[in-house]
Amino acid sequence: MKEYDLNTYGGYLVALVKLSGMTQIEFYTKANIKRPYFYDIVNGKVNPPP
């Protein structure tokens, strides 16, 4: 399993998703976020939303 840095927004987001008990798919669907954008945030490729 990939480790995520909790000091980054993406790592913190993944930790919150896991704590919520939802899958990442359930999370980004409920948050109305497109899949590519969600994974770009998680991987640090784009800045998080304001």
Short mmCIF file of N, CA and C in Angstrom, two decimals, residues 1-34:
data_model
loop_
_atom_site.label_atom_id
_atom_site.label_comp_id
_atom_site.label_asym_id
_atom_site.label_seq_id
_atom_site.Cartn_x
_atom_site.Cartn_y
_atom_site.Cartn_z
N MET A 1 0.85 -1.18 0.00
CA MET A 1 0.00 0.00 0.00
C MET A 1 0.89 1.24 0.00
N LYS A 2 0.51 2.23 -0.76
CA LYS A 2 1.27 3.46 -0.87
C LYS A 2 1.10 4.30 0.40
N GLU A 3 2.21 4.85 0.87
CA GLU A 3 2.17 5.75 2.02
C GLU A 3 1.99 7.18 1.52
N TYR A 4 1.18 7.94 2.23
CA TYR A 4 0.96 9.33 1.86
C TYR A 4 1.49 10.23 2.95
N ASP A 5 2.11 11.33 2.53
CA ASP A 5 2.67 12.31 3.45
C ASP A 5 1.54 13.18 3.99
N LEU A 6 1.31 13.10 5.29
CA LEU A 6 0.21 13.87 5.89
C LEU A 6 0.51 15.36 5.93
N ASN A 7 1.72 15.76 5.58
CA ASN A 7 2.06 17.18 5.51
C ASN A 7 1.67 17.79 4.17
N THR A 8 1.16 16.97 3.27
CA THR A 8 0.69 17.49 1.99
C THR A 8 -0.84 17.44 1.97
N TYR A 9 -1.42 18.29 1.16
CA TYR A 9 -2.88 18.31 1.07
C TYR A 9 -3.41 16.97 0.57
N GLY A 10 -2.75 16.41 -0.43
CA GLY A 10 -3.20 15.14 -1.00
C GLY A 10 -3.13 14.01 0.01
N GLY A 11 -2.05 13.94 0.77
CA GLY A 11 -1.91 12.91 1.80
C GLY A 11 -2.95 13.05 2.89
N TYR A 12 -3.18 14.29 3.28
CA TYR A 12 -4.20 14.56 4.30
C TYR A 12 -5.59 14.20 3.78
N LEU A 13 -5.85 14.50 2.53
CA LEU A 13 -7.13 14.16 1.92
C LEU A 13 -7.36 12.66 1.91
N VAL A 14 -6.34 11.89 1.54
CA VAL A 14 -6.46 10.43 1.52
C VAL A 14 -6.73 9.91 2.93
N ALA A 15 -6.05 10.47 3.93
CA ALA A 15 -6.28 10.04 5.31
C ALA A 15 -7.72 10.32 5.73
N LEU A 16 -8.24 11.47 5.35
CA LEU A 16 -9.63 11.80 5.69
C LEU A 16 -10.62 10.87 5.00
N VAL A 17 -10.33 10.53 3.77
CA VAL A 17 -11.20 9.61 3.03
C VAL A 17 -11.22 8.26 3.75
N LYS A 18 -10.05 7.77 4.15
CA LYS A 18 -9.97 6.49 4.84
C LYS A 18 -10.70 6.54 6.18
N LEU A 19 -10.54 7.63 6.92
CA LEU A 19 -11.23 7.77 8.20
C LEU A 19 -12.74 7.82 8.04
N SER A 20 -13.19 8.34 6.91
CA SER A 20 -14.63 8.45 6.68
C SER A 20 -15.27 7.09 6.41
N GLY A 21 -14.44 6.11 6.04
CA GLY A 21 -14.97 4.79 5.73
C GLY A 21 -15.47 4.66 4.30
N MET A 22 -15.30 5.73 3.52
CA MET A 22 -15.71 5.70 2.12
C MET A 22 -14.52 5.29 1.26
N THR A 23 -14.82 4.80 0.07
CA THR A 23 -13.76 4.59 -0.91
C THR A 23 -13.46 5.95 -1.54
N GLN A 24 -12.34 6.03 -2.23
CA GLN A 24 -12.02 7.28 -2.91
C GLN A 24 -13.07 7.59 -3.97
N ILE A 25 -13.56 6.56 -4.64
CA ILE A 25 -14.60 6.76 -5.66
C ILE A 25 -15.86 7.34 -5.04
N GLU A 26 -16.29 6.78 -3.91
CA GLU A 26 -17.48 7.30 -3.23
C GLU A 26 -17.25 8.75 -2.81
N PHE A 27 -16.05 9.04 -2.31
CA PHE A 27 -15.75 10.38 -1.84
C PHE A 27 -15.81 11.41 -2.97
N TYR A 28 -15.06 11.17 -4.05
CA TYR A 28 -15.04 12.20 -5.09
C TYR A 28 -16.37 12.30 -5.82
N THR A 29 -17.15 11.22 -5.84
CA THR A 29 -18.48 11.29 -6.43
C THR A 29 -19.40 12.15 -5.57
N LYS A 30 -19.38 11.92 -4.26
CA LYS A 30 -20.23 12.72 -3.36
C LYS A 30 -19.78 14.17 -3.30
N ALA A 31 -18.48 14.40 -3.47
CA ALA A 31 -17.95 15.76 -3.45
C ALA A 31 -18.09 16.46 -4.80
N ASN A 32 -18.63 15.74 -5.79
CA ASN A 32 -18.83 16.27 -7.14
C ASN A 32 -17.50 16.74 -7.76
N ILE A 33 -16.46 15.90 -7.55
CA ILE A 33 -15.15 16.17 -8.12
C ILE A 33 -14.90 15.14 -9.21
N LYS A 34 -14.37 15.57 -10.32
CA LYS A 34 -14.05 14.65 -11.42
C LYS A 34 -12.84 13.79 -11.03
#
